Amino acid sequence: MSAVPQAVRIVEVGARDGLQNEKAIVPTATKIELIDRLSATGLRTIEATSFVSPKWVPQLADAAEVFASIRREAGVSYPVLVPNLQGYERARAVGAEEVAVFTAASEAFNRKNINASIDESIDRFAPVLDRARGDGVKVRGYVSTVLGCPYQGEVPVDDVVRVARRMHALGCYEISLGDTIGIGTPSKARAMLRAVAGVVPVDALAVHFHDTRGQALANILACLEEGVAVVDSSVSGTGGCPYAKGATGNVASEDVVYMLEGMGISTGVDLEKLIETGLWLSERLGRETSSRVARASI
Ligand code: HMG
Ligand code: MG
């Protein structure tokens, strides 16, 4: 087994990836309380919300109110998704200091998700990155469908490599590689990661696994063995993309922290507090948590 990193940064995406996919619109106050609770768990990166078109994602139409109302802890980043300059301006108006732009390795998914080709979407990001550079705002970049697309099926690794390289060259400090529909297996995840790490430094890569087929933890481990030290996950295992048919929740943060800490890899996260927060959220959402670790703790 290759060496795994000694420490991993968790990027908690539940308040964004999780709540964007809820059928019922979650009350603004619940979103704010969720983020405030997460801020007390030791997480250092908490994706807060998304400044996308409210016509496309009504679940997060209250992004400005949420962002303006959360208690921002020193030392914690609260990135928000922006699909274009309009989203960037809305995010900046309420004081966002880190944003994330997002595209995909498959044309078919990108068209459904943001109504643009890959090239068009990257053209839209260029002015966002220019403005961000001037404003001292950090920009993360997502590449979706890295292990398969709900519309086109197989996604060639070369396409993932090409898009990841462009996003990094544009100025994204970190590229999060998303298995949007949770279709990958460890050997495919490892091969994809290795190929991308050939053109983007591995310390600028993160992994983002949805857990549709129960492969996420195994996929994460394979990528850790390739040197990745940033993992996206979602408290209580919420998540999914409204424009990706068949995408279920992200891997649960509780399960990732349990695995990492159990392997002696430090996350800085207080697992008990995270489990408590996840159980609180699942009660609010009116369903059982999908974190196995949280269920075992009840
Ligand atoms: P469009 O309809 O092609 O764009 O949507 P448009 O420029 O014609 O705008 C349409 C309307 O939206 C206009 O309003 C704009 O002003 C408005 P109207 O004139 O009709 O009243 N608008 C906006 N309003 C607020 N904020 C904005 C904004 N932009 C335009 N930023 C667009 C293009 C990109 C806007 C749309 O497709 C969109 O918002 N898509 C977002 C979809 C989304 O959020 N998907 C989920 C996130 S990605 C994900 O979950 C994957 C990830 O987790 C990784 C993984 O798992 O792989 C990150
Ligand atoms: Mg996602």
Short mmCIF file of C-alpha atoms and ligand atoms in Angstrom, two decimals:
data_model
loop_
_atom_site.label_atom_id
_atom_site.label_comp_id
_atom_site.label_asym_id
_atom_site.label_seq_id
_atom_site.Cartn_x
_atom_site.Cartn_y
_atom_site.Cartn_z
CA MET A 1 0.00 0.00 0.00
CA SER A 2 1.37 3.45 -0.84
CA ALA A 3 1.70 6.07 1.88
CA VAL A 4 -1.48 7.93 2.76
CA PRO A 5 -1.35 11.56 3.94
CA GLN A 6 -1.01 12.24 7.67
CA ALA A 7 -3.72 14.88 7.63
CA VAL A 8 -6.76 15.44 5.44
CA ARG A 9 -8.87 18.56 5.02
CA ILE A 10 -12.57 17.81 4.79
CA VAL A 11 -14.63 20.13 2.60
CA GLU A 12 -18.12 19.91 4.08
CA VAL A 13 -20.66 20.35 1.28
CA GLY A 14 -23.91 19.40 3.06
CA ALA A 15 -25.33 22.90 3.30
CA ARG A 16 -24.93 23.33 -0.46
CA ASP A 17 -24.84 19.95 -2.24
CA GLY A 18 -27.15 18.47 0.40
CA LEU A 19 -29.79 21.14 0.61
CA GLN A 20 -29.86 21.95 -3.14
CA ASN A 21 -31.30 18.49 -3.70
CA GLU A 22 -34.07 18.45 -1.10
CA LYS A 23 -37.59 18.19 -2.53
CA ALA A 24 -39.04 20.50 0.09
CA ILE A 25 -37.35 23.84 0.52
CA VAL A 26 -35.49 23.85 3.82
CA PRO A 27 -36.26 26.92 5.97
CA THR A 28 -33.58 29.61 5.89
CA ALA A 29 -33.21 29.47 9.68
CA THR A 30 -32.41 25.73 9.50
CA LYS A 31 -29.73 26.34 6.89
CA ILE A 32 -28.14 29.03 9.07
CA GLU A 33 -28.27 26.84 12.17
CA LEU A 34 -26.76 23.93 10.24
CA ILE A 35 -23.77 26.01 9.14
CA ASP A 36 -23.31 27.47 12.63
CA ARG A 37 -23.38 23.99 14.14
CA LEU A 38 -20.86 22.76 11.54
CA SER A 39 -18.61 25.71 12.40
CA ALA A 40 -18.31 24.34 15.93
CA THR A 41 -17.10 20.88 14.86
CA GLY A 42 -13.54 21.78 13.87
CA LEU A 43 -14.23 21.70 10.11
CA ARG A 44 -12.07 24.25 8.30
CA THR A 45 -13.99 24.43 5.02
CA ILE A 46 -17.77 24.63 4.95
CA GLU A 47 -19.41 25.25 1.59
CA ALA A 48 -22.27 27.48 2.59
CA THR A 49 -24.63 27.90 -0.36
CA SER A 50 -24.88 28.59 -4.06
CA PHE A 51 -25.43 31.84 -5.96
CA VAL A 52 -26.93 30.17 -9.02
CA SER A 53 -30.14 31.12 -10.79
CA PRO A 54 -33.07 30.71 -8.36
CA LYS A 55 -35.11 29.56 -11.36
CA TRP A 56 -32.75 26.62 -11.74
CA VAL A 57 -32.25 25.84 -8.03
CA PRO A 58 -35.10 27.36 -5.99
CA GLN A 59 -33.88 25.42 -2.94
CA LEU A 60 -31.00 27.90 -2.54
CA ALA A 61 -32.78 31.11 -3.58
CA ASP A 62 -32.10 32.44 -0.07
CA ALA A 63 -28.31 32.26 -0.56
CA ALA A 64 -27.72 35.94 0.25
CA GLU A 65 -29.73 35.82 3.46
CA VAL A 66 -28.07 32.58 4.56
CA PHE A 67 -24.58 33.85 3.89
CA ALA A 68 -25.19 37.22 5.54
CA SER A 69 -26.61 35.56 8.68
CA ILE A 70 -24.14 32.78 9.47
CA ARG A 71 -21.56 33.22 12.22
CA ARG A 72 -18.24 33.10 10.41
CA GLU A 73 -15.56 31.60 12.62
CA ALA A 74 -11.96 32.74 12.30
CA GLY A 75 -9.88 30.15 10.48
CA VAL A 76 -12.89 28.61 8.67
CA SER A 77 -13.53 29.17 4.93
CA TYR A 78 -17.09 29.39 3.67
CA PRO A 79 -16.90 28.94 -0.13
CA VAL A 80 -20.03 29.41 -2.24
CA LEU A 81 -20.85 28.20 -5.75
CA VAL A 82 -21.05 30.79 -8.54
CA PRO A 83 -21.83 29.83 -12.15
CA ASN A 84 -21.08 33.25 -13.69
CA LEU A 85 -20.21 36.87 -12.95
CA GLN A 86 -23.75 37.59 -11.79
CA GLY A 87 -23.39 34.92 -9.10
CA TYR A 88 -19.95 36.25 -8.17
CA GLU A 89 -21.35 39.75 -7.68
CA ARG A 90 -24.21 38.49 -5.53
CA ALA A 91 -21.76 36.49 -3.43
CA ARG A 92 -19.38 39.41 -3.00
CA ALA A 93 -22.23 41.73 -2.03
CA VAL A 94 -22.68 39.68 1.15
CA GLY A 95 -18.96 39.32 1.81
CA ALA A 96 -17.99 35.91 0.35
CA GLU A 97 -14.22 35.47 0.36
CA GLU A 98 -14.04 32.17 -1.49
CA VAL A 99 -16.09 30.97 -4.44
CA ALA A 100 -16.29 27.79 -6.50
CA VAL A 101 -16.93 27.60 -10.23
CA PHE A 102 -18.17 24.37 -11.75
CA THR A 103 -18.13 22.55 -15.04
CA ALA A 104 -18.00 18.93 -16.16
CA ALA A 105 -15.97 16.47 -18.14
CA SER A 106 -19.03 15.54 -20.20
CA GLU A 107 -20.77 17.90 -22.60
CA ALA A 108 -24.17 16.28 -22.11
CA PHE A 109 -24.26 16.82 -18.34
CA ASN A 110 -22.89 20.34 -18.57
CA ARG A 111 -25.63 21.31 -20.97
CA LYS A 112 -28.33 20.00 -18.60
CA ASN A 113 -26.74 21.49 -15.49
CA ILE A 114 -25.65 24.94 -16.58
CA ASN A 115 -27.01 25.22 -20.10
CA ALA A 116 -23.57 25.61 -21.63
CA SER A 117 -20.90 23.63 -23.40
CA ILE A 118 -17.67 23.00 -21.50
CA ASP A 119 -15.93 25.74 -23.53
CA GLU A 120 -18.76 28.22 -22.95
CA SER A 121 -18.74 27.53 -19.22
CA ILE A 122 -14.99 28.06 -18.98
CA ASP A 123 -15.38 31.32 -20.96
CA ARG A 124 -17.86 32.45 -18.31
CA PHE A 125 -15.41 31.66 -15.54
CA ALA A 126 -12.57 33.73 -17.00
CA PRO A 127 -14.06 37.10 -15.90
CA VAL A 128 -14.93 35.58 -12.51
CA LEU A 129 -11.32 34.55 -12.01
CA ASP A 130 -10.08 37.96 -13.19
CA ARG A 131 -12.30 39.76 -10.71
CA ALA A 132 -11.46 37.30 -7.94
CA ARG A 133 -7.75 37.83 -8.48
CA GLY A 134 -8.20 41.59 -8.09
CA ASP A 135 -10.41 41.16 -5.03
CA GLY A 136 -8.13 38.62 -3.31
CA VAL A 137 -10.90 35.98 -3.47
CA LYS A 138 -9.91 32.32 -3.67
CA VAL A 139 -11.51 30.25 -6.43
CA ARG A 140 -12.06 26.51 -6.25
CA GLY A 141 -13.01 24.60 -9.41
CA TYR A 142 -15.26 21.58 -9.72
CA VAL A 143 -15.11 19.08 -12.55
CA SER A 144 -18.20 16.86 -12.52
CA THR A 145 -18.89 13.46 -14.11
CA VAL A 146 -15.26 12.36 -13.83
CA LEU A 147 -16.17 8.66 -13.67
CA GLY A 148 -19.34 8.61 -15.72
CA CYS A 149 -22.20 10.72 -16.99
CA PRO A 150 -25.93 10.09 -16.51
CA TYR A 151 -26.57 11.12 -20.13
CA GLN A 152 -23.54 10.08 -22.19
CA GLY A 153 -22.36 7.10 -20.10
CA GLU A 154 -18.60 6.55 -20.22
CA VAL A 155 -16.42 9.63 -19.83
CA PRO A 156 -12.92 9.26 -21.27
CA VAL A 157 -10.16 9.99 -18.73
CA ASP A 158 -8.54 12.29 -21.32
CA ASP A 159 -11.58 14.57 -21.13
CA VAL A 160 -11.26 14.79 -17.35
CA VAL A 161 -7.55 15.58 -17.65
CA ARG A 162 -8.16 18.27 -20.27
CA VAL A 163 -10.87 20.06 -18.28
CA ALA A 164 -9.01 19.81 -14.96
CA ARG A 165 -5.86 21.22 -16.56
CA ARG A 166 -7.79 24.16 -18.04
CA MET A 167 -9.49 24.98 -14.73
CA HIS A 168 -6.15 24.90 -12.93
CA ALA A 169 -4.44 27.00 -15.62
CA LEU A 170 -7.27 29.53 -15.34
CA GLY A 171 -6.32 30.09 -11.70
CA CYS A 172 -8.43 27.72 -9.59
CA TYR A 173 -6.28 26.91 -6.55
CA GLU A 174 -7.92 23.53 -6.10
CA ILE A 175 -9.76 21.23 -8.47
CA SER A 176 -12.43 18.98 -6.97
CA LEU A 177 -13.02 15.89 -9.08
CA GLY A 178 -16.66 14.86 -8.81
CA ASP A 179 -18.15 11.43 -9.27
CA THR A 180 -21.52 13.11 -9.61
CA ILE A 181 -23.59 9.94 -9.92
CA GLY A 182 -21.47 7.68 -7.70
CA ILE A 183 -20.67 5.21 -10.43
CA GLY A 184 -16.91 4.73 -10.01
CA THR A 185 -14.97 1.91 -8.40
CA PRO A 186 -11.55 2.16 -6.71
CA SER A 187 -9.46 1.03 -9.67
CA LYS A 188 -11.18 3.51 -12.00
CA ALA A 189 -10.94 6.29 -9.40
CA ARG A 190 -7.22 5.59 -8.95
CA ALA A 191 -6.52 5.56 -12.68
CA MET A 192 -8.46 8.81 -13.22
CA LEU A 193 -6.68 10.47 -10.29
CA ARG A 194 -3.26 9.36 -11.49
CA ALA A 195 -3.94 10.73 -14.96
CA VAL A 196 -5.11 14.11 -13.63
CA ALA A 197 -2.18 14.27 -11.19
CA GLY A 198 0.06 14.04 -14.26
CA VAL A 199 -1.03 17.57 -15.25
CA VAL A 200 -2.25 19.21 -12.02
CA PRO A 201 -0.15 18.92 -8.82
CA VAL A 202 -1.76 16.40 -6.51
CA ASP A 203 -1.81 18.92 -3.66
CA ALA A 204 -4.17 21.03 -5.78
CA LEU A 205 -6.65 18.14 -6.14
CA ALA A 206 -9.68 17.14 -4.09
CA VAL A 207 -12.13 14.28 -4.51
CA HIS A 208 -15.93 14.46 -4.36
CA PHE A 209 -17.75 11.15 -4.30
CA HIS A 210 -21.48 10.62 -4.31
CA ASP A 211 -22.29 7.27 -2.72
CA THR A 212 -25.04 5.96 -4.96
CA ARG A 213 -23.53 2.47 -5.17
CA GLY A 214 -21.71 2.34 -1.81
CA GLN A 215 -18.27 2.77 -3.38
CA ALA A 216 -17.34 6.17 -1.99
CA LEU A 217 -15.16 5.22 1.00
CA ALA A 218 -13.25 2.68 -1.05
CA ASN A 219 -12.78 5.24 -3.82
CA ILE A 220 -11.55 7.83 -1.32
CA LEU A 221 -9.02 5.39 0.09
CA ALA A 222 -7.70 4.65 -3.40
CA CYS A 223 -7.26 8.38 -4.03
CA LEU A 224 -5.59 8.94 -0.62
CA GLU A 225 -3.09 6.30 -1.63
CA GLU A 226 -2.35 8.43 -4.69
CA GLY A 227 -1.59 11.41 -2.44
CA VAL A 228 -4.87 13.35 -2.35
CA ALA A 229 -5.36 15.11 0.98
CA VAL A 230 -8.64 16.99 0.45
CA VAL A 231 -11.96 15.16 0.57
CA ASP A 232 -15.45 16.61 -0.02
CA SER A 233 -18.26 15.06 1.98
CA SER A 234 -21.65 15.88 3.35
CA VAL A 235 -22.95 15.66 6.89
CA SER A 236 -25.62 12.97 7.23
CA GLY A 237 -24.88 11.91 3.64
CA THR A 238 -27.22 14.44 2.07
CA GLY A 239 -26.64 15.57 -1.47
CA GLY A 240 -27.26 15.12 -5.14
CA CYS A 241 -27.57 17.26 -8.19
CA PRO A 242 -31.06 18.15 -9.41
CA TYR A 243 -29.72 17.94 -12.99
CA ALA A 244 -28.02 14.54 -12.65
CA LYS A 245 -30.55 11.75 -12.87
CA GLY A 246 -29.66 9.00 -10.40
CA ALA A 247 -27.35 11.07 -8.24
CA THR A 248 -27.95 10.31 -4.59
CA GLY A 249 -26.19 11.62 -1.49
CA ASN A 250 -22.57 12.45 -1.03
CA VAL A 251 -20.46 10.20 1.13
CA ALA A 252 -21.33 11.06 4.75
CA SER A 253 -18.78 13.27 6.51
CA GLU A 254 -19.21 11.26 9.71
CA ASP A 255 -18.15 8.08 7.89
CA VAL A 256 -15.16 9.75 6.24
CA VAL A 257 -13.95 11.22 9.56
CA TYR A 258 -14.42 7.85 11.28
CA MET A 259 -12.39 6.08 8.60
CA LEU A 260 -9.61 8.66 8.50
CA GLU A 261 -9.22 9.07 12.25
CA GLY A 262 -9.35 5.29 12.62
CA MET A 263 -6.42 5.08 10.20
CA GLY A 264 -4.48 7.66 12.23
CA ILE A 265 -5.07 10.40 9.65
CA SER A 266 -5.89 13.68 11.36
CA THR A 267 -8.93 15.72 10.24
CA GLY A 268 -9.24 18.18 13.12
CA VAL A 269 -12.96 17.32 13.28
CA ASP A 270 -14.75 16.40 16.50
CA LEU A 271 -16.62 13.26 15.41
CA GLU A 272 -19.12 13.36 18.28
CA LYS A 273 -20.17 16.91 17.46
CA LEU A 274 -20.40 16.06 13.77
CA ILE A 275 -22.61 13.04 14.50
CA GLU A 276 -24.83 15.19 16.72
CA THR A 277 -25.15 17.78 13.94
CA GLY A 278 -25.97 15.11 11.37
CA LEU A 279 -28.65 13.58 13.58
CA TRP A 280 -30.10 17.02 14.24
CA LEU A 281 -30.21 17.64 10.46
CA SER A 282 -31.80 14.30 9.63
CA GLU A 283 -34.51 15.04 12.19
CA ARG A 284 -35.13 18.39 10.49
CA LEU A 285 -35.29 16.71 7.09
CA GLY A 286 -37.65 14.07 8.47
CA ARG A 287 -35.64 11.01 7.52
CA GLU A 288 -32.99 8.66 8.79
CA THR A 289 -29.36 9.69 8.41
CA SER A 290 -27.44 7.80 5.74
CA SER A 291 -24.27 7.89 7.86
CA ARG A 292 -23.56 4.34 9.00
CA VAL A 293 -21.33 5.67 11.76
CA ALA A 294 -24.11 7.94 13.08
CA ARG A 295 -26.62 5.07 12.95
CA ALA A 296 -24.25 2.84 14.90
CA SER A 297 -23.96 5.53 17.56
CA ILE A 298 -27.69 5.72 18.31
P1 HMG B 1 -29.48 30.21 -18.32
O1 HMG B 1 -30.96 30.10 -18.21
O2 HMG B 1 -28.82 29.64 -19.52
O3 HMG B 1 -28.89 31.67 -18.12
O4 HMG B 1 -28.87 29.53 -17.00
P2 HMG B 1 -29.33 33.10 -18.40
O5 HMG B 1 -28.08 33.92 -18.35
O6 HMG B 1 -30.20 33.15 -19.62
O7 HMG B 1 -30.21 33.50 -17.13
C1 HMG B 1 -31.54 33.05 -16.91
C2 HMG B 1 -32.12 33.81 -15.75
O8 HMG B 1 -31.38 33.51 -14.56
C3 HMG B 1 -32.02 35.33 -15.91
O9 HMG B 1 -33.11 35.87 -15.23
C4 HMG B 1 -30.76 35.67 -15.19
O10 HMG B 1 -30.77 36.99 -14.70
C5 HMG B 1 -30.79 34.70 -14.04
P3 HMG B 1 -34.40 36.47 -16.02
O11 HMG B 1 -33.84 37.50 -16.93
O12 HMG B 1 -34.98 35.29 -16.74
O13 HMG B 1 -35.26 36.96 -14.92
N1 HMG B 1 -29.47 34.37 -13.53
C6 HMG B 1 -29.11 34.43 -12.25
N2 HMG B 1 -29.80 34.81 -11.15
C7 HMG B 1 -29.14 34.77 -9.98
N3 HMG B 1 -27.85 34.35 -9.86
C8 HMG B 1 -27.14 33.99 -10.93
C9 HMG B 1 -27.78 34.02 -12.19
N4 HMG B 1 -27.36 33.72 -13.43
C10 HMG B 1 -28.40 33.95 -14.24
N5 HMG B 1 -25.89 33.60 -10.79
C11 HMG B 1 -27.22 29.26 -15.31
C12 HMG B 1 -27.49 29.43 -16.79
C13 HMG B 1 -25.77 28.88 -15.18
C14 HMG B 1 -27.51 30.57 -14.60
C15 HMG B 1 -28.15 28.13 -14.75
O14 HMG B 1 -28.06 27.02 -15.57
C16 HMG B 1 -27.84 27.75 -13.34
O15 HMG B 1 -27.96 28.55 -12.43
N6 HMG B 1 -27.46 26.44 -13.13
C17 HMG B 1 -27.09 25.96 -11.81
C18 HMG B 1 -27.34 24.49 -11.70
C19 HMG B 1 -26.83 24.00 -10.37
O16 HMG B 1 -26.71 24.78 -9.43
N7 HMG B 1 -26.55 22.70 -10.27
C20 HMG B 1 -26.07 22.12 -9.06
C21 HMG B 1 -24.67 22.53 -8.71
S1 HMG B 1 -23.43 21.59 -9.55
C22 HMG B 1 -23.30 20.14 -8.62
O17 HMG B 1 -24.08 19.89 -7.75
C23 HMG B 1 -22.13 19.22 -8.88
C24 HMG B 1 -21.06 19.31 -7.78
O18 HMG B 1 -21.59 18.97 -6.50
C25 HMG B 1 -19.90 18.36 -8.11
C26 HMG B 1 -20.35 16.93 -8.44
O19 HMG B 1 -21.07 16.31 -7.65
O20 HMG B 1 -19.94 16.47 -9.51
C27 HMG B 1 -20.48 20.74 -7.68
MG MG B 2 -21.90 16.95 -5.79
#
